[in-house]
Amino acid sequence: MSLPPDAAAKVVADLELALHRAAMPVPVGVSVRHFHITEEHWRKVFGNVEPKKKRGLLQPGFWAAEETVTISGPKGKIERVRLVAPWRPKTQVEVSRSDAQHLGIDAPVKGSGKLAGAAPVTITGPAGSIEVADALIVAQRHVHFAPADAQRMRVKDGDLLRVRCGGGGPRETVFESCLARISDQFALEVHLDTDEANAAWVKNGDLAYLV
Amino acid sequence: MSLPPDAAAKVVADLELALHRAAMPVPVGVSVRHFHITEEHWRKVFGNVEPKKKRGLLQPGFWAAEETVTISGPKGKIERVRLVAPWRPKTQVEVSRSDAQHLGIDAPVKGSGKLAGAAPVTITGPAGSIEVADALIVAQRHVHFAPADAQRMRVKDGDLLRVRCGGGGPRETVFESCLARISDQFALEVHLDTDEANAAWVKNGDLAYLV
C-alpha cells in the first residue's frame, strides 16, 4: 500500500480534530412529521382562526401549535400532522421517507426552505383542503449551532459533518453529510427525522458526537 | 497525543482489511414488516387453508405468501402484514421501530428467533385473532454470508460488522454492529429494516460495503 507523503500528517490532524470534538456532545432532536404554512394557506385550511401555542421548541422562536392537519397522497393519508409556527413564506411539509412511502409520494431530500423540486401533497383541515405543488420534503440531516458552539467545535456554516449516534445502544450509527447551520438564533442540536432516529435507536436529548 | 507502540501496525492492518473488503460489495435487502408463524397459530388465524406462495426470496427456502394479517397494539394497527413461510417453531412478527411506535408497543431489537423479551402483539386474520406474548421484535441488523463469501471477505460467524450504505446518495450512513451470520443456506445480503433503509436512502439491490 503506497500513501502520499502527507498522509500521516493528515491522519494525525483528523484524529486530533476528532478527539477535540469528542469532548463536546451534541443533543439529538427528533423531527416528527410536521408542517410550516403561509398565512394565506392557513386561512384556506383553518379559516379565520389563529393557531394556538402548545409548546415551545428548543430552537428559539419556533413553537408547536395545537392545530394539526391530515396530509394525503395517492396511496394513503396521515392524520394529526402538527403545525410548527410562525408563518413561513412558503408552505412546507416535512415527513420521513417511511411516511412518504405510506402516502405514495416520491418526496426528495431537501434542506428546509429549499423547495425547488419538492413533491406535491394535499393538506386538509377543518375549513378546507389545498393541494400544494412544491411542499413535501424529507428534511436533510443538519446540525444547528450557535456561533460560540461552532467556534469551539471548529465548524463552519455549510460544512458537511459526520455524526455518531446511539453509542452504547443496539443500533449505533454514523450519519454522513449532516449539514452545519450556524445562526445566533440557533441552539446546539442535531436534527434527525424519525427514520434516522429509529435506525440509530435514539430519542430526543440523547447525545451524539461529531467524528 | 500518545499512542500504544503497536498503534501504527493496527491502523495499517485495519486499513488493509478495509481495502480488501472494499472490492466486494454486499447487496442490500430491505425487510419490510412481516411475520413468521407456527402451524398451530396459523390454524387459529386462517383456519383450515394452506398458505399460497407469492414469490421466492433471495434467501433459499424462504418465500413470501399471498396471505397477510392485521397486527395491532394499544395505539394503532397495521394492515397487510405479509407471511414469510415456511412454518416456524415460534411465531415472530418483525416491524420497524416506526411501526412499533404507531402500534404503541415498545418492541426490542432482537436477532431472528431470539424471542426472550419480545413484546406482545395481536394478530388478526380471516378466521380469528390471537394475542402472542413474546412475538414482536425489531430485527437486529445482520449480514447473510454463504461460507465461500465469508471466507473471501475474512468474516467469522457472529462478527459484528460495520457496513457503509447509500454512498453517492443524499444520506450515506454507516451502520455499526451488523451481525454476521454464515450458513450454506444463505446468499450474500445485508438485511436492513425500513427505518434503516430509509435513513440511508437505499433500496433492494443497492450495494453496501464492509468497512
Short mmCIF file of C-alpha atoms in Angstrom, two decimals:
data_model
loop_
_atom_site.label_atom_id
_atom_site.label_comp_id
_atom_site.label_asym_id
_atom_site.label_seq_id
_atom_site.Cartn_x
_atom_site.Cartn_y
_atom_site.Cartn_z
CA MET A 1 0.00 0.00 0.00
CA SER A 2 1.62 3.29 -1.01
CA LEU A 3 0.50 6.54 0.58
CA PRO A 4 1.05 10.19 -0.34
CA PRO A 5 3.86 11.86 1.67
CA ASP A 6 1.49 13.99 3.79
CA ALA A 7 -0.83 11.05 4.64
CA ALA A 8 0.46 10.56 8.18
CA ALA A 9 0.14 14.28 8.98
CA LYS A 10 -3.42 14.26 7.61
CA VAL A 11 -4.35 11.19 9.70
CA VAL A 12 -2.95 12.78 12.85
CA ALA A 13 -4.76 16.09 12.13
CA ASP A 14 -8.07 14.25 11.59
CA LEU A 15 -7.56 12.27 14.80
CA GLU A 16 -6.71 15.41 16.71
CA LEU A 17 -9.87 17.17 15.46
CA ALA A 18 -11.98 14.10 16.29
CA LEU A 19 -10.52 13.96 19.81
CA HIS A 20 -11.12 17.70 20.25
CA ARG A 21 -14.78 17.31 19.25
CA ALA A 22 -15.27 14.07 21.21
CA ALA A 23 -15.45 16.05 24.46
CA MET A 24 -18.40 18.11 23.14
CA PRO A 25 -21.62 16.14 22.78
CA VAL A 26 -24.49 17.42 20.66
CA PRO A 27 -28.09 16.75 21.83
CA VAL A 28 -30.33 14.91 19.38
CA GLY A 29 -33.65 16.47 18.36
CA VAL A 30 -36.01 14.11 16.57
CA SER A 31 -38.21 15.85 14.00
CA VAL A 32 -41.54 14.09 13.83
CA ARG A 33 -43.60 14.82 10.69
CA HIS A 34 -44.89 18.41 10.78
CA PHE A 35 -45.73 21.35 8.56
CA HIS A 36 -44.97 25.04 8.16
CA ILE A 37 -47.53 27.18 6.37
CA THR A 38 -48.15 30.56 4.79
CA GLU A 39 -50.83 32.71 6.33
CA GLU A 40 -52.78 32.57 3.03
CA HIS A 41 -52.77 28.74 3.02
CA TRP A 42 -53.67 28.71 6.72
CA ARG A 43 -56.85 30.69 6.02
CA LYS A 44 -57.89 28.17 3.36
CA VAL A 45 -57.34 25.19 5.65
CA PHE A 46 -58.36 26.62 9.04
CA GLY A 47 -60.44 29.70 8.22
CA ASN A 48 -60.48 32.83 10.30
CA VAL A 49 -58.88 31.49 13.48
CA GLU A 50 -55.38 31.90 14.90
CA PRO A 51 -53.02 28.99 15.73
CA LYS A 52 -52.68 28.28 19.44
CA LYS A 53 -49.31 27.55 21.06
CA LYS A 54 -48.93 24.04 22.50
CA ARG A 55 -45.25 24.16 23.45
CA GLY A 56 -42.01 25.90 22.62
CA LEU A 57 -39.24 24.10 20.74
CA LEU A 58 -35.53 24.09 21.55
CA GLN A 59 -34.82 26.34 18.57
CA PRO A 60 -35.71 29.87 19.77
CA GLY A 61 -38.82 31.45 18.21
CA PHE A 62 -40.33 28.22 16.95
CA TRP A 63 -43.33 26.60 18.59
CA ALA A 64 -45.58 23.60 18.07
CA ALA A 65 -49.25 24.52 17.71
CA GLU A 66 -52.35 22.75 18.97
CA GLU A 67 -53.61 22.51 15.40
CA THR A 68 -53.00 19.52 13.14
CA VAL A 69 -53.95 18.59 9.58
CA THR A 70 -54.35 15.43 7.53
CA ILE A 71 -51.92 15.04 4.66
CA SER A 72 -52.69 12.72 1.78
CA GLY A 73 -51.28 11.26 -1.42
CA PRO A 74 -52.23 8.62 -4.00
CA LYS A 75 -51.71 5.64 -1.66
CA GLY A 76 -52.70 6.86 1.78
CA LYS A 77 -53.11 9.59 4.31
CA ILE A 78 -51.61 10.57 7.65
CA GLU A 79 -53.66 12.29 10.32
CA ARG A 80 -52.57 14.61 13.14
CA VAL A 81 -49.64 16.27 11.38
CA ARG A 82 -48.74 19.21 13.58
CA LEU A 83 -48.17 22.86 12.68
CA VAL A 84 -44.83 24.38 13.60
CA ALA A 85 -45.25 28.16 13.77
CA PRO A 86 -44.67 31.02 12.97
CA TRP A 87 -45.86 31.64 9.39
CA ARG A 88 -43.45 30.86 6.56
CA PRO A 89 -43.11 32.48 3.13
CA LYS A 90 -43.71 29.02 1.62
CA THR A 91 -45.76 26.09 2.87
CA GLN A 92 -43.54 23.12 3.67
CA VAL A 93 -44.48 19.64 4.88
CA GLU A 94 -41.67 17.55 6.38
CA VAL A 95 -42.10 13.78 6.57
CA SER A 96 -39.91 10.73 6.88
CA ARG A 97 -39.33 8.55 3.83
CA SER A 98 -41.44 5.87 5.56
CA ASP A 99 -44.27 8.42 5.73
CA ALA A 100 -43.76 9.37 2.06
CA GLN A 101 -43.93 5.70 1.05
CA HIS A 102 -47.19 5.34 3.00
CA LEU A 103 -48.60 8.36 1.13
CA GLY A 104 -47.30 7.02 -2.18
CA ILE A 105 -45.31 10.18 -2.88
CA ASP A 106 -41.69 10.26 -4.03
CA ALA A 107 -40.52 13.09 -1.77
CA PRO A 108 -36.91 14.27 -2.19
CA VAL A 109 -34.33 15.08 0.49
CA LYS A 110 -34.14 18.88 0.77
CA GLY A 111 -32.83 21.46 3.18
CA SER A 112 -35.54 23.44 4.94
CA GLY A 113 -36.83 26.22 2.69
CA LYS A 114 -35.17 24.73 -0.43
CA LEU A 115 -38.43 23.74 -2.10
CA ALA A 116 -37.49 23.66 -5.80
CA GLY A 117 -38.30 20.08 -6.81
CA ALA A 118 -40.29 19.31 -3.66
CA ALA A 119 -43.25 16.96 -4.15
CA PRO A 120 -46.96 17.82 -4.24
CA VAL A 121 -49.18 16.99 -1.27
CA THR A 122 -52.76 17.56 -0.20
CA ILE A 123 -53.36 19.29 3.14
CA THR A 124 -56.77 19.04 4.78
CA GLY A 125 -58.04 20.94 7.82
CA PRO A 126 -61.40 21.84 9.35
CA ALA A 127 -62.11 24.64 6.85
CA GLY A 128 -60.92 23.05 3.65
CA SER A 129 -58.34 21.24 1.58
CA ILE A 130 -55.48 22.52 -0.58
CA GLU A 131 -53.05 20.83 -2.92
CA VAL A 132 -49.62 22.42 -2.75
CA ALA A 133 -47.37 21.68 -5.73
CA ASP A 134 -43.89 22.01 -4.19
CA ALA A 135 -44.26 21.36 -0.49
CA LEU A 136 -43.43 17.80 0.57
CA ILE A 137 -39.83 17.05 1.53
CA VAL A 138 -37.72 14.72 3.61
CA ALA A 139 -35.57 17.10 5.64
CA GLN A 140 -31.83 16.95 5.10
CA ARG A 141 -29.96 15.94 8.24
CA HIS A 142 -28.49 19.01 9.84
CA VAL A 143 -26.84 20.35 12.95
CA HIS A 144 -27.82 23.72 14.45
CA PHE A 145 -25.02 25.70 16.04
CA ALA A 146 -24.95 28.94 17.94
CA PRO A 147 -21.84 30.85 16.78
CA ALA A 148 -19.93 30.17 20.01
CA ASP A 149 -20.62 26.42 19.74
CA ALA A 150 -19.48 26.37 16.13
CA GLN A 151 -16.28 28.17 17.03
CA ARG A 152 -15.30 25.87 19.89
CA MET A 153 -16.15 22.82 17.73
CA ARG A 154 -14.24 24.28 14.74
CA VAL A 155 -17.23 24.10 12.40
CA LYS A 156 -18.06 26.48 9.53
CA ASP A 157 -21.54 27.16 8.15
CA GLY A 158 -22.23 24.72 5.31
CA ASP A 159 -19.75 22.07 6.49
CA LEU A 160 -20.90 18.50 5.96
CA LEU A 161 -20.34 16.72 9.25
CA ARG A 162 -20.12 13.09 10.30
CA VAL A 163 -22.24 12.44 13.40
CA ARG A 164 -22.12 9.32 15.56
CA CYS A 165 -25.41 8.47 17.30
CA GLY A 166 -26.69 5.71 19.54
CA GLY A 167 -23.39 4.69 21.12
CA GLY A 168 -23.97 2.09 23.84
CA GLY A 169 -27.32 1.12 22.31
CA PRO A 170 -28.29 -1.71 20.00
CA ARG A 171 -28.03 0.31 16.78
CA GLU A 172 -25.10 2.68 16.82
CA THR A 173 -25.00 4.58 13.54
CA VAL A 174 -22.76 7.16 11.88
CA PHE A 175 -24.61 9.67 9.72
CA GLU A 176 -22.53 11.22 6.95
CA SER A 177 -23.10 14.63 5.38
CA CYS A 178 -25.02 16.35 8.16
CA LEU A 179 -25.29 20.00 7.10
CA ALA A 180 -23.88 22.54 9.57
CA ARG A 181 -26.10 25.59 10.02
CA ILE A 182 -24.88 28.44 12.21
CA SER A 183 -27.01 31.30 13.50
CA ASP A 184 -27.31 33.36 16.65
CA GLN A 185 -30.96 32.22 16.55
CA PHE A 186 -29.91 28.57 16.96
CA ALA A 187 -29.31 26.24 19.91
CA LEU A 188 -26.87 23.34 19.57
CA GLU A 189 -28.80 20.31 18.31
CA VAL A 190 -28.55 17.64 15.60
CA HIS A 191 -31.88 17.20 13.82
CA LEU A 192 -32.79 13.73 12.60
CA ASP A 193 -36.11 12.53 11.24
CA THR A 194 -37.93 9.54 12.71
CA ASP A 195 -36.42 7.05 10.25
CA GLU A 196 -32.93 8.20 11.17
CA ALA A 197 -33.62 8.34 14.91
CA ASN A 198 -35.20 4.89 14.87
CA ALA A 199 -32.41 3.45 12.73
CA ALA A 200 -29.92 4.61 15.38
CA TRP A 201 -32.30 3.85 18.29
CA VAL A 202 -32.05 7.37 19.71
CA LYS A 203 -34.60 9.74 21.20
CA ASN A 204 -34.83 13.46 21.99
CA GLY A 205 -31.98 14.61 24.20
CA ASP A 206 -29.69 11.64 23.61
CA LEU A 207 -26.12 12.69 22.96
CA ALA A 208 -24.41 12.47 19.58
CA TYR A 209 -20.80 13.20 18.66
CA LEU A 210 -19.09 14.78 15.67
CA VAL A 211 -16.43 12.35 14.46
CA MET B 1 -1.26 12.55 21.82
CA SER B 2 0.49 9.36 22.97
CA LEU B 3 -0.28 6.05 21.30
CA PRO B 4 0.47 2.44 22.26
CA PRO B 5 3.54 1.03 20.46
CA ASP B 6 1.52 -1.25 18.15
CA ALA B 7 -0.94 1.52 17.12
CA ALA B 8 0.56 2.10 13.69
CA ALA B 9 0.59 -1.61 12.87
CA LYS B 10 -3.05 -1.87 13.97
CA VAL B 11 -4.07 1.10 11.81
CA VAL B 12 -2.33 -0.37 8.79
CA ALA B 13 -3.90 -3.81 9.39
CA ASP B 14 -7.38 -2.24 9.69
CA LEU B 15 -6.82 -0.23 6.52
CA GLU B 16 -5.58 -3.28 4.69
CA LEU B 17 -8.66 -5.29 5.69
CA ALA B 18 -10.94 -2.40 4.71
CA LEU B 19 -9.24 -2.13 1.30
CA HIS B 20 -9.52 -5.90 0.84
CA ARG B 21 -13.26 -5.81 1.57
CA ALA B 22 -13.86 -2.61 -0.42
CA ALA B 23 -13.67 -4.58 -3.67
CA MET B 24 -16.53 -6.87 -2.55
CA PRO B 25 -19.92 -5.17 -2.41
CA VAL B 26 -22.82 -6.68 -0.49
CA PRO B 27 -26.36 -6.30 -1.90
CA VAL B 28 -28.91 -4.66 0.37
CA GLY B 29 -32.15 -6.47 1.18
CA VAL B 30 -34.81 -4.31 2.79
CA SER B 31 -37.03 -6.23 5.22
CA VAL B 32 -40.49 -4.75 5.16
CA ARG B 33 -42.69 -5.65 8.16
CA HIS B 34 -43.68 -9.35 8.00
CA PHE B 35 -44.43 -12.33 10.18
CA HIS B 36 -43.41 -15.94 10.64
CA ILE B 37 -45.89 -18.27 12.27
CA THR B 38 -46.33 -21.70 13.82
CA GLU B 39 -48.74 -24.07 12.12
CA GLU B 40 -50.89 -24.07 15.28
CA HIS B 41 -51.21 -20.26 15.28
CA TRP B 42 -51.84 -20.30 11.52
CA ARG B 43 -54.89 -22.54 12.03
CA LYS B 44 -56.31 -20.11 14.60
CA VAL B 45 -55.85 -17.10 12.34
CA PHE B 46 -56.53 -18.59 8.88
CA GLY B 47 -58.41 -21.84 9.59
CA ASN B 48 -58.05 -24.97 7.52
CA VAL B 49 -56.35 -23.50 4.44
CA GLU B 50 -52.74 -23.61 3.27
CA PRO B 51 -50.58 -20.51 2.58
CA LYS B 52 -50.04 -19.78 -1.11
CA LYS B 53 -46.65 -18.78 -2.50
CA LYS B 54 -46.45 -15.25 -3.91
CA ARG B 55 -42.72 -15.05 -4.63
CA GLY B 56 -39.41 -16.55 -3.58
CA LEU B 57 -36.93 -14.52 -1.54
CA LEU B 58 -33.19 -14.20 -2.10
CA GLN B 59 -32.50 -16.40 0.93
CA PRO B 60 -33.02 -20.00 -0.31
CA GLY B 61 -36.09 -21.84 1.06
CA PHE B 62 -37.93 -18.72 2.19
CA TRP B 63 -40.93 -17.36 0.35
CA ALA B 64 -43.44 -14.55 0.71
CA ALA B 65 -47.05 -15.75 0.83
CA GLU B 66 -50.18 -14.24 -0.64
CA GLU B 67 -51.69 -14.10 2.84
CA THR B 68 -51.48 -11.09 5.12
CA VAL B 69 -52.75 -10.23 8.60
CA THR B 70 -53.55 -7.13 10.59
CA ILE B 71 -51.36 -6.54 13.63
CA SER B 72 -52.48 -4.28 16.43
CA GLY B 73 -51.43 -2.73 19.71
CA PRO B 74 -52.75 -0.17 22.21
CA LYS B 75 -52.31 2.83 19.90
CA GLY B 76 -52.96 1.56 16.40
CA LYS B 77 -53.00 -1.22 13.86
CA ILE B 78 -51.20 -2.06 10.64
CA GLU B 79 -52.91 -3.93 7.84
CA ARG B 80 -51.45 -6.15 5.11
CA VAL B 81 -48.53 -7.58 7.08
CA ARG B 82 -47.24 -10.44 4.95
CA LEU B 83 -46.45 -14.03 5.90
CA VAL B 84 -42.94 -15.27 5.22
CA ALA B 85 -43.04 -19.08 5.05
CA PRO B 86 -42.30 -21.88 5.90
CA TRP B 87 -43.66 -22.59 9.40
CA ARG B 88 -41.53 -21.62 12.37
CA PRO B 89 -41.27 -23.22 15.82
CA LYS B 90 -42.26 -19.81 17.27
CA THR B 91 -44.46 -17.06 15.88
CA GLN B 92 -42.43 -13.91 15.21
CA VAL B 93 -43.57 -10.52 13.93
CA GLU B 94 -40.85 -8.21 12.60
CA VAL B 95 -41.56 -4.50 12.37
CA SER B 96 -39.61 -1.28 12.20
CA ARG B 97 -39.42 0.93 15.27
CA SER B 98 -41.60 3.45 13.38
CA ASP B 99 -44.21 0.67 13.04
CA ALA B 100 -43.86 -0.24 16.73
CA GLN B 101 -44.40 3.40 17.72
CA HIS B 102 -47.55 3.50 15.56
CA LEU B 103 -48.82 0.38 17.34
CA GLY B 104 -47.86 1.82 20.72
CA ILE B 105 -45.67 -1.17 21.57
CA ASP B 106 -42.15 -0.96 22.97
CA ALA B 107 -40.60 -3.69 20.79
CA PRO B 108 -36.95 -4.57 21.45
CA VAL B 109 -34.14 -5.18 18.97
CA LYS B 110 -33.62 -8.94 18.71
CA GLY B 111 -31.95 -11.41 16.39
CA SER B 112 -34.38 -13.60 14.46
CA GLY B 113 -35.59 -16.48 16.65
CA LYS B 114 -34.26 -14.86 19.86
CA LEU B 115 -37.68 -14.13 21.30
CA ALA B 116 -36.99 -13.97 25.06
CA GLY B 117 -38.14 -10.48 25.99
CA ALA B 118 -40.01 -9.87 22.73
CA ALA B 119 -43.16 -7.77 23.00
CA PRO B 120 -46.79 -8.91 22.86
CA VAL B 121 -48.85 -8.28 19.73
CA THR B 122 -52.32 -9.13 18.42
CA ILE B 123 -52.55 -10.91 15.06
CA THR B 124 -55.85 -10.93 13.20
CA GLY B 125 -56.74 -12.91 10.09
CA PRO B 126 -59.90 -14.09 8.35
CA ALA B 127 -60.55 -16.96 10.81
CA GLY B 128 -59.72 -15.25 14.09
CA SER B 129 -57.44 -13.25 16.29
CA ILE B 130 -54.64 -14.29 18.66
CA GLU B 131 -52.52 -12.41 21.14
CA VAL B 132 -48.97 -13.72 21.22
CA ALA B 133 -46.99 -12.79 24.32
CA ASP B 134 -43.40 -12.86 23.02
CA ALA B 135 -43.58 -12.22 19.29
CA LEU B 136 -42.97 -8.61 18.29
CA ILE B 137 -39.39 -7.58 17.56
CA VAL B 138 -37.33 -5.08 15.62
CA ALA B 139 -34.87 -7.28 13.75
CA GLN B 140 -31.19 -6.84 14.54
CA ARG B 141 -29.20 -5.68 11.51
CA HIS B 142 -27.40 -8.62 10.02
CA VAL B 143 -25.45 -9.82 7.04
CA HIS B 144 -26.04 -13.25 5.48
CA PHE B 145 -22.99 -14.99 4.09
CA ALA B 146 -22.53 -18.22 2.21
CA PRO B 147 -19.36 -19.87 3.59
CA ALA B 148 -17.29 -19.02 0.49
CA ASP B 149 -18.31 -15.36 0.69
CA ALA B 150 -17.42 -15.22 4.38
CA GLN B 151 -14.04 -16.76 3.70
CA ARG B 152 -13.06 -14.36 0.90
CA MET B 153 -14.29 -11.40 3.00
CA ARG B 154 -12.48 -12.72 6.12
CA VAL B 155 -15.62 -12.79 8.25
CA LYS B 156 -16.45 -15.23 11.06
CA ASP B 157 -19.94 -16.19 12.20
CA GLY B 158 -21.03 -13.82 14.98
CA ASP B 159 -18.69 -10.99 13.96
CA LEU B 160 -20.15 -7.52 14.40
CA LEU B 161 -19.51 -5.69 11.16
CA ARG B 162 -19.51 -2.04 10.13
CA VAL B 163 -21.47 -1.58 6.89
CA ARG B 164 -21.44 1.56 4.73
CA CYS B 165 -24.66 2.14 2.77
CA GLY B 166 -26.02 4.80 0.43
CA GLY B 167 -22.71 6.09 -0.93
CA GLY B 168 -23.32 8.64 -3.68
CA GLY B 169 -26.83 9.33 -2.38
CA PRO B 170 -28.16 12.08 -0.14
CA ARG B 171 -27.96 10.08 3.09
CA GLU B 172 -24.84 7.96 3.26
CA THR B 173 -24.82 6.05 6.54
CA VAL B 174 -22.51 3.66 8.36
CA PHE B 175 -24.29 1.00 10.39
CA GLU B 176 -22.29 -0.38 13.29
CA SER B 177 -22.69 -3.83 14.82
CA CYS B 178 -24.27 -5.70 11.93
CA LEU B 179 -24.32 -9.35 12.97
CA ALA B 180 -22.54 -11.77 10.61
CA ARG B 181 -24.48 -14.99 10.02
CA ILE B 182 -22.89 -17.73 7.94
CA SER B 183 -24.70 -20.74 6.51
CA ASP B 184 -24.61 -22.81 3.35
CA GLN B 185 -28.32 -21.97 3.21
CA PHE B 186 -27.57 -18.25 2.85
CA ALA B 187 -26.95 -15.87 -0.05
CA LEU B 188 -24.78 -12.77 0.44
CA GLU B 189 -27.02 -9.90 1.56
CA VAL B 190 -27.17 -7.24 4.28
CA HIS B 191 -30.64 -7.08 5.83
CA LEU B 192 -31.90 -3.69 6.97
CA ASP B 193 -35.38 -2.77 8.09
CA THR B 194 -37.34 0.07 6.50
CA ASP B 195 -36.20 2.67 9.06
CA GLU B 196 -32.57 1.82 8.38
CA ALA B 197 -33.01 1.62 4.60
CA ASN B 198 -34.86 4.94 4.53
CA ALA B 199 -32.34 6.59 6.85
CA ALA B 200 -29.59 5.64 4.36
CA TRP B 201 -31.82 6.22 1.30
CA VAL B 202 -31.19 2.73 -0.09
CA LYS B 203 -33.45 0.16 -1.74
CA ASN B 204 -33.31 -3.54 -2.53
CA GLY B 205 -30.26 -4.47 -4.55
CA ASP B 206 -28.25 -1.32 -3.81
CA LEU B 207 -24.65 -2.10 -2.91
CA ALA B 208 -23.20 -1.76 0.58
CA TYR B 209 -19.61 -2.19 1.75
CA LEU B 210 -17.98 -3.63 4.85
CA VAL B 211 -15.63 -1.01 6.23
#
